[in-house]
CSV table of C-alpha atoms and ligand atoms in Angstrom, one decimal:
chain,number,residue,atom,x,y,z
A,1459,UNK,CA,15.0,17.0,17.0
A,1460,UNK,CA,11.5,18.0,17.7
A,1461,UNK,CA,8.8,19.0,15.2
A,1462,UNK,CA,8.3,23.0,15.0
A,1463,UNK,CA,5.1,24.7,13.5
A,1464,UNK,CA,5.2,28.1,13.7
A,1465,UNK,CA,3.4,29.2,11.0
A,1466,UNK,CA,-0.3,27.3,10.8
A,1467,UNK,CA,-0.1,25.3,7.7
A,1468,UNK,CA,-2.2,26.8,4.8
A,1469,UNK,CA,-3.1,29.9,6.9
A,1470,UNK,CA,-3.9,33.0,5.2
A,1471,UNK,CA,-1.0,35.1,4.0
A,1472,UNK,CA,1.4,32.0,4.5
A,1473,UNK,CA,3.7,30.5,1.4
A,1474,UNK,CA,1.5,27.4,1.6
A,1475,UNK,CA,-1.6,28.9,0.9
A,1476,UNK,CA,0.0,30.9,-1.9
A,1477,UNK,CA,1.4,27.5,-3.6
A,1478,UNK,CA,-1.9,25.7,-3.1
A,1479,UNK,CA,-3.9,28.6,-4.8
A,1480,UNK,CA,-1.4,28.3,-7.9
A,1481,UNK,CA,-1.4,24.9,-7.7
A,1482,UNK,CA,-5.3,24.6,-8.2
A,1483,UNK,CA,-5.0,27.1,-11.2
A,1484,UNK,CA,-2.3,24.7,-13.1
A,1485,UNK,CA,-2.2,21.2,-11.7
A,1486,UNK,CA,-5.0,18.6,-12.6
A,1487,UNK,CA,-7.4,17.7,-9.6
A,1488,UNK,CA,-6.0,14.3,-8.2
A,1489,UNK,CA,-6.3,13.4,-4.5
A,1490,UNK,CA,-5.3,16.5,-2.4
A,1491,UNK,CA,-7.6,17.5,0.5
A,1492,UNK,CA,-6.3,21.2,1.2
A,1493,UNK,CA,-8.6,21.6,4.2
A,1494,UNK,CA,-7.4,18.7,6.3
A,1495,UNK,CA,-4.1,18.3,4.7
A,1496,UNK,CA,-2.4,21.8,3.5
A,1497,UNK,CA,1.1,20.3,3.3
A,1498,UNK,CA,3.4,22.3,0.7
A,1499,UNK,CA,6.6,20.4,0.9
A,1500,UNK,CA,10.0,22.1,0.2
A,1501,UNK,CA,12.4,19.5,1.2
A,1502,UNK,CA,12.8,16.4,3.4
A,1503,UNK,CA,15.6,14.8,5.4
A,1504,UNK,CA,15.6,11.4,6.9
A,1505,UNK,CA,12.4,11.2,8.6
A,1506,UNK,CA,11.7,15.0,8.7
A,1507,UNK,CA,9.6,17.0,6.2
A,1508,UNK,CA,10.1,21.0,5.8
A,1509,UNK,CA,7.4,22.9,4.3
A,1510,UNK,CA,7.5,26.1,2.2
A,1511,UNK,CA,7.2,28.2,5.5
A,1512,UNK,CA,9.7,26.6,7.3
A,1513,UNK,CA,7.9,24.3,9.7
A,1514,UNK,CA,9.2,20.9,10.6
A,1515,UNK,CA,7.2,17.8,10.8
A,1516,UNK,CA,7.9,14.2,11.9
A,1517,UNK,CA,6.7,11.9,9.1
A,1518,UNK,CA,4.4,9.1,9.7
A,1519,UNK,CA,3.4,8.8,5.8
A,1520,UNK,CA,6.5,7.9,3.8
A,1521,UNK,CA,5.0,9.5,1.1
A,1522,UNK,CA,2.4,6.9,0.9
A,1523,UNK,CA,4.9,4.2,1.6
A,1524,UNK,CA,7.4,5.3,-1.2
A,1525,UNK,CA,10.0,7.0,1.0
A,1526,UNK,CA,10.6,3.8,3.2
A,1527,UNK,CA,14.1,4.6,3.2
A,1528,UNK,CA,13.6,8.3,4.2
A,1529,UNK,CA,13.9,11.6,2.5
A,1530,UNK,CA,15.3,12.5,0.0
A,1531,UNK,CA,16.5,9.0,-0.1
A,1532,UNK,CA,19.1,6.9,1.6
A,1533,UNK,CA,22.9,7.8,1.0
A,1534,UNK,CA,23.6,4.4,-0.3
A,1535,UNK,CA,20.8,4.6,-2.7
A,1536,UNK,CA,21.8,8.3,-3.7
A,1537,UNK,CA,25.3,7.2,-4.2
A,1538,UNK,CA,24.4,4.0,-6.3
A,1539,UNK,CA,22.0,6.3,-8.5
A,1540,UNK,CA,24.7,9.0,-8.8
A,1541,UNK,CA,27.4,6.2,-10.0
A,1542,UNK,CA,24.7,4.8,-12.3
A,1543,UNK,CA,23.9,8.2,-13.8
A,1544,UNK,CA,27.5,8.6,-15.0
A,1545,UNK,CA,27.2,5.4,-17.0
A,1546,UNK,CA,23.5,5.1,-18.5
A,1547,UNK,CA,20.1,6.3,-17.3
A,1548,UNK,CA,17.8,5.4,-20.2
A,1549,UNK,CA,18.9,2.4,-22.4
A,1550,UNK,CA,15.3,1.4,-24.4
A,1551,UNK,CA,15.5,-1.5,-21.8
A,1552,UNK,CA,12.7,-3.2,-23.7
A,1553,UNK,CA,14.4,-2.9,-27.1
A,1554,UNK,CA,18.0,-3.2,-26.2
A,1555,UNK,CA,19.4,-5.4,-23.4
A,1556,UNK,CA,21.2,-4.1,-20.3
A,1557,UNK,CA,23.0,-5.7,-17.3
A,1558,UNK,CA,21.1,-3.6,-14.8
A,1559,UNK,CA,17.7,-5.1,-15.2
A,1560,UNK,CA,18.9,-8.6,-15.1
A,1561,UNK,CA,20.8,-7.8,-12.0
A,1562,UNK,CA,17.8,-6.5,-10.4
A,1563,UNK,CA,15.5,-9.2,-11.7
A,1564,UNK,CA,17.8,-12.0,-10.6
A,1565,UNK,CA,17.5,-10.1,-7.0
A,1566,UNK,CA,13.7,-9.7,-7.1
A,1567,UNK,CA,13.2,-13.4,-8.1
A,1568,UNK,CA,15.6,-14.7,-5.4
A,1569,UNK,CA,13.7,-12.7,-2.8
A,1570,UNK,CA,10.3,-13.5,-3.8
A,1571,UNK,CA,8.8,-16.3,-1.8
A,1572,UNK,CA,8.6,-19.8,-2.7
A,1573,UNK,CA,12.0,-20.2,-4.3
A,1574,UNK,CA,10.4,-20.4,-7.9
A,1575,UNK,CA,11.9,-19.7,-11.3
A,1576,UNK,CA,10.5,-16.2,-11.7
A,1577,UNK,CA,10.9,-13.5,-14.4
A,1578,UNK,CA,10.0,-9.9,-13.9
A,1579,UNK,CA,8.3,-7.4,-16.2
A,1580,UNK,CA,9.1,-3.8,-15.4
A,1581,UNK,CA,7.0,-0.6,-15.6
A,1582,UNK,CA,6.8,2.7,-13.8
A,1583,UNK,CA,3.8,2.4,-11.2
A,1584,UNK,CA,1.7,0.2,-9.1
A,1585,UNK,CA,-1.2,0.3,-11.6
A,1586,UNK,CA,1.2,-0.8,-14.8
A,1587,UNK,CA,2.3,-3.5,-12.6
A,1588,UNK,CA,-1.3,-5.1,-11.9
A,1589,UNK,CA,-2.1,-4.3,-15.8
A,1590,UNK,CA,0.9,-6.3,-16.8
A,1591,UNK,CA,-0.4,-9.0,-14.3
A,1592,UNK,CA,-3.9,-9.0,-16.1
A,1593,UNK,CA,-2.4,-9.2,-19.4
A,1594,UNK,CA,0.1,-12.1,-18.3
A,1595,UNK,CA,-2.7,-14.3,-16.8
A,1596,UNK,CA,-5.1,-14.0,-19.4
A,1597,UNK,CA,-2.8,-14.8,-22.0
A,1598,UNK,CA,-1.4,-17.6,-20.0
A,1599,UNK,CA,-4.2,-19.5,-18.9
A,1600,UNK,CA,-6.5,-18.6,-21.6
A,1601,UNK,CA,-9.1,-17.7,-19.1
A,1602,UNK,CA,-10.8,-14.3,-18.9
A,1603,UNK,CA,-12.2,-13.5,-15.5
A,1604,UNK,CA,-10.6,-12.1,-12.6
A,1605,UNK,CA,-11.7,-12.0,-9.0
A,1606,UNK,CA,-11.0,-9.2,-6.8
A,1607,UNK,CA,-12.0,-8.3,-3.2
A,1608,UNK,CA,-14.3,-5.2,-1.7
A,1609,UNK,CA,-12.1,-2.9,-0.1
A,1610,UNK,CA,-8.9,-3.5,-2.6
A,1611,UNK,CA,-7.2,-0.9,-4.3
A,1612,UNK,CA,-4.8,-1.9,-7.3
A,1613,UNK,CA,-4.8,1.6,-9.2
A,1614,UNK,CA,-6.8,3.9,-11.4
A,1615,UNK,CA,-6.2,2.7,-14.9
A,1616,UNK,CA,-9.0,1.1,-16.7
A,1617,UNK,CA,-7.6,-2.7,-15.9
A,1618,UNK,CA,-6.5,-2.0,-12.4
A,1619,UNK,CA,-9.5,0.2,-11.9
A,1620,UNK,CA,-11.8,-2.6,-12.6
A,1621,UNK,CA,-10.3,-4.5,-9.8
A,1622,UNK,CA,-10.2,-1.6,-7.5
A,1623,UNK,CA,-13.2,-1.4,-4.8
A,1624,UNK,CA,-12.2,0.7,-2.0
A,1625,UNK,CA,-14.2,4.0,-2.9
A,1626,UNK,CA,-16.6,4.5,-5.4
A,1627,UNK,CA,-15.2,8.0,-6.3
A,1628,UNK,CA,-12.5,6.1,-8.3
A,1629,UNK,CA,-15.2,5.0,-10.7
A,1630,UNK,CA,-17.1,8.2,-10.9
A,1631,UNK,CA,-18.2,9.2,-14.3
A,1632,UNK,CA,-15.4,7.0,-16.3
A,1633,UNK,CA,-17.3,3.7,-17.0
A,1634,UNK,CA,-16.6,1.3,-19.0
A,1635,UNK,CA,-13.6,-0.1,-17.5
A,1636,UNK,CA,-12.0,-3.5,-18.0
A,1637,UNK,CA,-15.1,-6.2,-18.3
A,1638,UNK,CA,-14.3,-9.5,-16.3
A,1639,UNK,CA,-13.7,-8.5,-12.9
A,1640,UNK,CA,-15.8,-10.0,-10.1
A,1641,UNK,CA,-15.9,-8.7,-6.5
A,1642,UNK,CA,-16.1,-10.7,-3.5
A,1643,UNK,CA,-16.1,-9.8,0.3
A,1644,UNK,CA,-12.4,-9.4,2.1
A,1645,UNK,CA,-12.2,-10.9,5.6
A,1646,UNK,CA,-12.3,-7.7,7.6
A,1647,UNK,CA,-12.3,-8.9,10.9
A,1648,UNK,CA,-13.7,-5.8,12.3
A,1649,UNK,CA,-16.3,-5.1,9.8
A,1650,UNK,CA,-17.9,-7.6,7.4
A,1651,UNK,CA,-21.3,-8.1,5.9
A,1652,UNK,CA,-21.9,-11.2,8.5
A,1653,UNK,CA,-21.1,-9.3,11.8
A,1654,UNK,CA,-18.6,-11.8,12.6
A,1655,UNK,CA,-16.0,-10.7,15.0
A,1656,UNK,CA,-12.9,-11.8,12.8
A,1657,UNK,CA,-10.6,-11.4,15.9
A,1658,UNK,CA,-12.3,-13.8,18.2
A,1659,UNK,CA,-13.6,-16.3,15.3
A,1660,UNK,CA,-10.9,-15.9,12.4
A,1661,UNK,CA,-11.7,-19.5,11.0
A,1662,UNK,CA,-15.6,-18.5,11.0
A,1663,UNK,CA,-15.0,-15.5,8.9
A,1664,UNK,CA,-12.5,-17.2,6.4
A,1665,UNK,CA,-15.2,-20.1,6.0
A,1666,UNK,CA,-17.6,-17.8,5.1
A,1667,UNK,CA,-15.4,-15.8,2.4
A,1668,UNK,CA,-14.4,-19.2,0.7
A,1669,UNK,CA,-18.3,-20.4,1.0
A,1670,UNK,CA,-19.3,-17.1,-0.7
A,1671,UNK,CA,-16.7,-17.5,-3.8
A,1672,UNK,CA,-17.8,-21.3,-3.9
A,1673,UNK,CA,-21.6,-20.9,-4.0
A,1674,UNK,CA,-22.0,-17.2,-5.4
A,1675,UNK,CA,-19.4,-16.9,-7.9
A,1676,UNK,CA,-18.2,-20.3,-9.1
A,1677,UNK,CA,-21.5,-22.2,-9.0
A,1678,UNK,CA,-23.9,-19.3,-9.6
A,1679,UNK,CA,-21.8,-16.8,-11.7
A,1680,UNK,CA,-19.0,-18.1,-13.5
A,1681,UNK,CA,-17.4,-21.6,-13.9
A,1682,UNK,CA,-14.2,-21.7,-12.1
A,1683,UNK,CA,-12.4,-23.1,-15.4
A,1684,UNK,CA,-12.8,-19.5,-16.9
A,1685,UNK,CA,-11.4,-17.7,-14.0
A,1686,UNK,CA,-7.7,-16.8,-14.7
A,1687,UNK,CA,-6.7,-15.4,-11.4
A,1688,UNK,CA,-7.5,-14.0,-8.0
A,1689,UNK,CA,-5.9,-10.4,-7.1
A,1690,UNK,CA,-5.8,-9.4,-3.6
A,1691,UNK,CA,-3.6,-7.0,-1.0
A,1692,UNK,CA,-2.3,-9.4,1.7
A,1693,UNK,CA,-3.5,-6.3,4.0
A,1694,UNK,CA,-5.5,-3.9,2.4
A,1695,UNK,CA,-3.8,-0.4,2.3
A,1696,UNK,CA,-6.0,2.4,0.7
A,1697,UNK,CA,-9.1,0.5,2.1
A,1698,UNK,CA,-8.0,0.9,5.5
A,1699,UNK,CA,-4.9,-1.2,6.7
A,1700,UNK,CA,-7.2,-4.2,7.0
A,1701,UNK,CA,-5.4,-7.3,8.1
A,1702,UNK,CA,-7.3,-10.6,7.4
A,1703,UNK,CA,-7.2,-13.8,9.4
A,1704,UNK,CA,-3.8,-15.4,9.4
A,1705,UNK,CA,-5.5,-18.7,7.7
A,1706,UNK,CA,-7.1,-17.1,5.0
A,1707,UNK,CA,-4.5,-17.1,2.2
A,1708,UNK,CA,-3.8,-20.8,2.7
A,1709,UNK,CA,-7.5,-21.4,2.1
A,1710,UNK,CA,-7.6,-18.9,-0.9
A,1711,UNK,CA,-4.4,-21.0,-2.1
A,1712,UNK,CA,-6.1,-24.3,-1.7
A,1713,UNK,CA,-9.3,-23.1,-3.7
A,1714,UNK,CA,-7.0,-21.7,-6.4
A,1715,UNK,CA,-5.1,-24.9,-6.8
A,1716,UNK,CA,-8.4,-26.9,-7.0
A,1717,UNK,CA,-9.4,-24.8,-9.9
A,1718,UNK,CA,-6.3,-24.2,-11.6
A,1719,UNK,CA,-6.5,-20.0,-10.7
A,1720,UNK,CA,-3.7,-18.2,-10.4
A,1721,UNK,CA,-3.0,-15.8,-7.4
A,1722,UNK,CA,-1.7,-12.2,-7.9
A,1723,UNK,CA,-0.4,-10.7,-4.8
A,1724,UNK,CA,-0.6,-6.9,-4.9
A,1725,UNK,CA,2.4,-6.0,-2.8
A,1726,UNK,CA,2.6,-2.3,-4.1
A,1727,UNK,CA,1.9,-0.5,-0.8
A,1728,UNK,CA,2.7,-3.4,1.7
A,1729,UNK,CA,5.8,-5.0,0.2
A,1730,UNK,CA,9.5,-4.4,0.6
A,1731,UNK,CA,9.9,-4.7,4.5
A,1732,UNK,CA,7.0,-2.2,5.8
A,1733,UNK,CA,5.3,-5.3,7.5
A,1734,UNK,CA,8.6,-6.6,9.0
A,1735,UNK,CA,9.0,-9.1,6.0
A,1736,UNK,CA,10.2,-8.3,2.6
A,1737,UNK,CA,6.7,-9.4,1.2
A,1738,UNK,CA,3.6,-9.1,3.6
A,1739,UNK,CA,2.3,-12.4,2.1
A,1740,UNK,CA,5.0,-14.2,3.9
A,1741,UNK,CA,3.3,-13.7,7.2
A,1742,UNK,CA,0.6,-15.9,5.8
A,1743,UNK,CA,2.6,-18.9,4.4
A,1744,UNK,CA,1.3,-18.7,0.9
A,1745,UNK,CA,3.1,-18.7,-2.2
A,1746,UNK,CA,1.6,-16.7,-5.0
A,1747,UNK,CA,2.3,-17.0,-8.8
A,1748,UNK,CA,2.5,-13.4,-9.4
A,1749,UNK,CA,3.6,-10.6,-7.0
A,1750,UNK,CA,3.6,-6.8,-8.0
A,1751,UNK,CA,5.8,-4.1,-6.6
A,1752,UNK,CA,6.1,-0.3,-7.0
A,1753,UNK,CA,6.2,2.6,-4.4
A,1754,UNK,CA,9.1,1.8,-2.1
A,1755,UNK,CA,10.9,-0.2,-4.9
A,1756,UNK,CA,12.4,3.0,-6.4
A,1757,UNK,CA,13.8,4.3,-2.9
A,1758,UNK,CA,11.7,7.4,-3.4
A,1759,UNK,CA,14.0,8.4,-6.2
A,1760,UNK,CA,12.9,6.8,-9.3
A,1761,UNK,CA,9.4,5.8,-10.5
A,1762,UNK,CA,9.4,1.9,-11.2
A,1763,UNK,CA,7.1,-1.0,-11.1
A,1764,UNK,CA,7.6,-4.6,-11.1
A,1765,UNK,CA,5.6,-7.5,-12.1
A,1766,UNK,CA,7.1,-10.6,-10.8
A,1767,UNK,CA,5.9,-14.1,-11.8
A,1768,UNK,CA,6.3,-17.8,-12.3
A,1769,UNK,CA,8.6,-18.2,-15.4
A,1770,UNK,CA,6.3,-20.6,-17.4
A,1771,UNK,CA,3.3,-17.6,-17.6
A,1772,UNK,CA,5.7,-15.4,-19.4
A,1773,UNK,CA,4.4,-13.5,-22.6
A,1774,UNK,CA,4.5,-16.1,-25.4
A,1775,UNK,CA,6.1,-13.8,-28.1
A,1776,UNK,CA,7.7,-10.4,-28.4
A,1777,UNK,CA,5.5,-7.4,-28.6
A,1778,UNK,CA,2.4,-9.0,-26.4
A,1779,UNK,CA,3.3,-6.7,-23.7
A,1780,UNK,CA,6.0,-4.0,-23.4
A,1781,UNK,CA,6.6,-0.4,-22.9
A,1782,UNK,CA,9.1,2.5,-23.0
A,1783,UNK,CA,10.7,2.8,-19.6
A,1784,UNK,CA,10.6,-0.8,-18.9
A,1785,UNK,CA,14.4,-1.8,-17.4
A,1786,UNK,CA,15.4,1.7,-17.1
A,1787,UNK,CA,18.9,1.5,-16.2
A,1788,UNK,CA,18.8,4.3,-13.3
A,1789,UNK,CA,15.4,2.9,-11.8
A,1790,UNK,CA,17.0,-0.7,-11.8
A,1791,UNK,CA,20.0,0.6,-10.1
A,1792,UNK,CA,18.1,2.5,-7.4
A,1793,UNK,CA,15.9,-0.4,-6.7
A,1794,UNK,CA,18.7,-3.0,-6.5
A,1795,UNK,CA,20.3,-0.7,-3.9
A,1796,UNK,CA,16.8,-0.1,-2.3
A,1797,UNK,CA,16.4,-3.9,-1.7
A,1798,UNK,CA,19.9,-4.4,-0.1
A,1799,UNK,CA,19.3,-1.6,2.4
A,1800,UNK,CA,15.7,-2.8,3.1
A,1801,UNK,CA,17.0,-6.0,3.8
A,1802,UNK,CA,19.2,-4.6,6.5
A,1803,UNK,CA,16.3,-2.5,8.1
A,1804,UNK,CA,13.8,-5.3,8.5
A,1805,UNK,CA,14.9,-6.4,11.9
A,1806,UNK,CA,14.4,-2.9,13.1
A,1807,UNK,CA,10.8,-2.8,11.7
A,1808,UNK,CA,10.1,-5.9,13.8
A,1809,UNK,CA,11.3,-4.4,16.9
A,1810,UNK,CA,9.4,-1.4,16.2
A,1811,UNK,CA,5.9,-3.1,15.8
A,1812,UNK,CA,5.8,-3.5,19.6
A,1813,UNK,CA,6.4,0.3,20.3
A,1814,UNK,CA,3.3,0.9,17.9
A,1815,UNK,CA,1.3,-1.8,19.3
A,1816,UNK,CA,1.6,-0.8,23.0
A,1817,UNK,CA,1.0,2.8,22.4
A,1818,UNK,CA,-2.0,2.4,19.9
A,1819,UNK,CA,-3.7,-0.5,21.8
A,1820,UNK,CA,-3.8,1.9,25.0
A,1821,UNK,CA,-5.3,4.4,22.8
A,1822,UNK,CA,-8.3,2.2,21.6
A,1823,UNK,CA,-9.0,0.9,25.1
A,1824,UNK,CA,-9.0,4.7,26.5
A,1825,UNK,CA,-10.8,6.5,23.7
A,1826,UNK,CA,-14.5,5.9,22.8
A,1827,UNK,CA,-13.9,7.1,19.4
A,1828,UNK,CA,-11.0,5.0,18.3
A,1829,UNK,CA,-12.8,1.6,17.2
A,1830,UNK,CA,-10.2,-0.5,15.9
A,1831,UNK,CA,-6.5,-0.6,15.7
A,1832,UNK,CA,-4.5,-2.9,13.5
A,1833,UNK,CA,-1.2,-3.1,12.3
A,1834,UNK,CA,2.3,-5.4,11.9
A,1835,UNK,CA,5.8,-3.9,11.6
A,1836,UNK,CA,5.3,-0.2,10.7
A,1837,UNK,CA,2.0,-0.5,8.8
A,1838,UNK,CA,-0.6,0.5,11.2
A,1839,UNK,CA,-4.2,1.5,10.9
A,1840,UNK,CA,-6.5,3.3,13.5
A,1841,UNK,CA,-10.2,3.4,12.9
A,1842,UNK,CA,-12.6,6.1,14.1
A,1843,UNK,CA,-16.2,5.7,14.9
A,1844,UNK,CA,-19.0,7.5,16.6
A,1845,UNK,CA,-18.8,4.9,19.2
A,1846,UNK,CA,-17.4,1.6,20.0
A,1847,UNK,CA,-20.9,0.0,20.2
A,1848,UNK,CA,-22.4,1.0,16.9
A,1849,UNK,CA,-19.2,1.2,14.9
A,1850,UNK,CA,-20.6,3.9,12.8
A,1851,UNK,CA,-17.8,5.4,11.1
A,1852,UNK,CA,-16.8,8.7,11.9
A,1853,UNK,CA,-15.3,10.7,9.1
A,1854,UNK,CA,-15.1,14.1,10.7
A,1855,UNK,CA,-13.2,12.8,13.9
A,1856,UNK,CA,-10.6,10.9,11.6
A,1857,UNK,CA,-10.3,14.3,9.5
A,1858,UNK,CA,-9.8,16.4,12.5
A,1859,UNK,CA,-7.2,14.2,13.7
A,1860,UNK,CA,-5.2,14.3,10.5
A,1861,UNK,CA,-5.4,18.1,10.6
A,1862,UNK,CA,-4.7,18.2,14.5
A,1863,UNK,CA,-1.4,15.9,13.8
A,1864,UNK,CA,-0.4,18.3,11.2
A,1865,UNK,CA,-0.6,21.2,13.1
A,1866,UNK,CA,1.1,19.7,16.1
A,1867,UNK,CA,3.8,18.7,13.3
A,1868,UNK,CA,3.2,15.1,12.6
A,1869,UNK,CA,2.2,14.1,8.9
A,1870,UNK,CA,-0.2,11.2,8.6
A,1871,UNK,CA,-2.5,10.0,5.9
A,1872,UNK,CA,-6.0,9.0,5.9
A,1873,UNK,CA,-7.3,5.6,4.2
A,1874,UNK,CA,-10.2,3.8,4.3
A,1875,UNK,CA,-13.6,5.5,5.1
A,1876,UNK,CA,-12.9,6.6,8.5
A,1877,UNK,CA,-9.2,5.5,9.2
A,1878,UNK,CA,-5.7,6.9,9.3
A,1879,UNK,CA,-2.7,5.0,8.6
A,1880,UNK,CA,0.6,5.5,10.5
A,1881,UNK,CA,3.6,4.2,8.0
A,1882,UNK,CA,6.8,6.1,9.0
A,1883,UNK,CA,10.0,5.6,7.0
A,1884,UNK,CA,11.6,2.3,7.9
A,1885,UNK,CA,14.8,4.3,9.3
A,1886,UNK,CA,13.0,5.7,12.1
A,1887,UNK,CA,14.6,5.5,15.2
A,1888,UNK,CA,12.9,4.2,18.6
A,1889,UNK,CA,12.8,7.6,20.1
A,1890,UNK,CA,11.5,9.2,17.0
A,1891,UNK,CA,9.0,6.5,16.8
A,1892,UNK,CA,7.8,7.2,20.1
A,1893,UNK,CA,7.8,11.2,19.7
A,1894,UNK,CA,5.4,10.8,16.8
A,1895,UNK,CA,3.2,8.3,18.9
A,1896,UNK,CA,2.9,11.0,21.5
A,1897,UNK,CA,1.9,13.7,19.2
A,1898,UNK,CA,-0.6,11.4,17.6
A,1899,UNK,CA,-1.7,10.6,20.9
A,1900,UNK,CA,-2.5,14.2,21.9
A,1901,UNK,CA,-4.1,14.9,18.4
A,1902,UNK,CA,-6.3,12.4,19.0
A,1903,UNK,CA,-7.5,13.3,22.3
A,1904,UNK,CA,-8.0,17.1,21.3
A,1905,UNK,CA,-9.6,16.0,18.0
A,1906,UNK,CA,-12.1,13.6,19.6
A,1907,UNK,CA,-13.4,15.4,22.7
B,3299,PLP,C1,-1.8,-1.8,-3.2
B,3299,PLP,C2,-1.9,-1.1,-4.4
B,3299,PLP,N1,-1.8,-1.3,-5.4
B,3299,PLP,C3,-1.6,-0.4,-6.4
B,3299,PLP,C4,-1.6,0.8,-6.4
B,3299,PLP,C5,-1.4,1.8,-7.5
B,3299,PLP,O1,-0.2,2.3,-7.5
B,3299,PLP,P1,0.1,3.5,-8.5
B,3299,PLP,O2,-0.4,4.9,-7.6
B,3299,PLP,O3,1.7,3.6,-8.6
B,3299,PLP,O4,-0.3,3.5,-9.7
B,3299,PLP,C6,-1.5,1.3,-4.8
B,3299,PLP,C7,-1.4,2.7,-4.9
B,3299,PLP,O5,-1.5,3.3,-3.7
B,3299,PLP,C8,-1.8,0.3,-4.0
B,3299,PLP,O6,-1.8,1.0,-2.7
């Protein structure tokens, strides 16, 4: 199968144009970009998306890493959901018990790194999973401060928003958010305040970040014994698909252990097989006390968030934290099957990494405006710059690449200031991956020359 775009997306007179206009009359403003991404989806099938004008696109977005098993979902997840729907969907899982949430929690605890006794708090989204993590660590440690990283994204509700620092628009006009969050630099190998080439000198970059935390936070800002947790993305998603040096999290773990600080690992975007491991943190040999998941966990069918934590951190009495939909039977059934299917897909993700690496590195080496390429598994970011020497972000070029790709039949999402992410569903075949990459290559050539 090939992409087929016969009606220019969002053009005058198209059905897409009609629905976008109606959308703006009735639906709240969120993150759409109708100029560069005028995609109005009618349906999806596997790795293919069909818009309301009948155009067919190859998907390299996975609905922001939700539809990892393809559209509308994997047949096994569909079957599990239908079977569950015959029995129970909502069973007020935080007030009444049900076996489905226990089965999922047992599974999540067993796949989480470290072999610790863990428990799970259920919610409906990534931001809620992180909110729960903050309440959890504050009440468990009696400490109040949270350290987060520049470039990180953890959600947009008032607690997780406080930790988010990828774009100032997220905070525009809505102060005050949750107090007590302190930001420190993330070891971004391509761009960092010290101008260190973190690919050439990863240890130096890691040391600078650790020194910064010790000297400028623990020494001058707050005593470390008042810090409850670090929250981080093992690979920054929204912030640009930034992969820190491999040694970073073992150093962070060491620092955290020294001061009794908890690690909260936000796996909302990178978790569940996207990087070729179930959790991205597994690439870094580090065991966090708390992991948060959402997005792909629901198999693209059900919204679900999960906060997986070392059991001794649990809330001390009923009512400290709870919600209405937590432990929703249908969401839990979808998630359990999603994990089973994902386990089988992981070897394929590992194999496909090379296909992406080869193609994208060639692109970086041949196109002046491709400043950086980074990725692992099926999580790839490409950063556009005015020129390689200055590294000045080229937002216009990035936007053109997104738009041109769409017009050529490839769906991509932007990230960071001037990057795109290439994150196909994990079910993609090698042939489809190569096809998507060749469209991307042509789109980049067209958009940057
Ligand atoms: C790493 C990370 N954490 C948290 C969130 C927030 O998740 P949600 O949009 O489901 O609230 C996102 C969303 O993109 C994310 O990428």
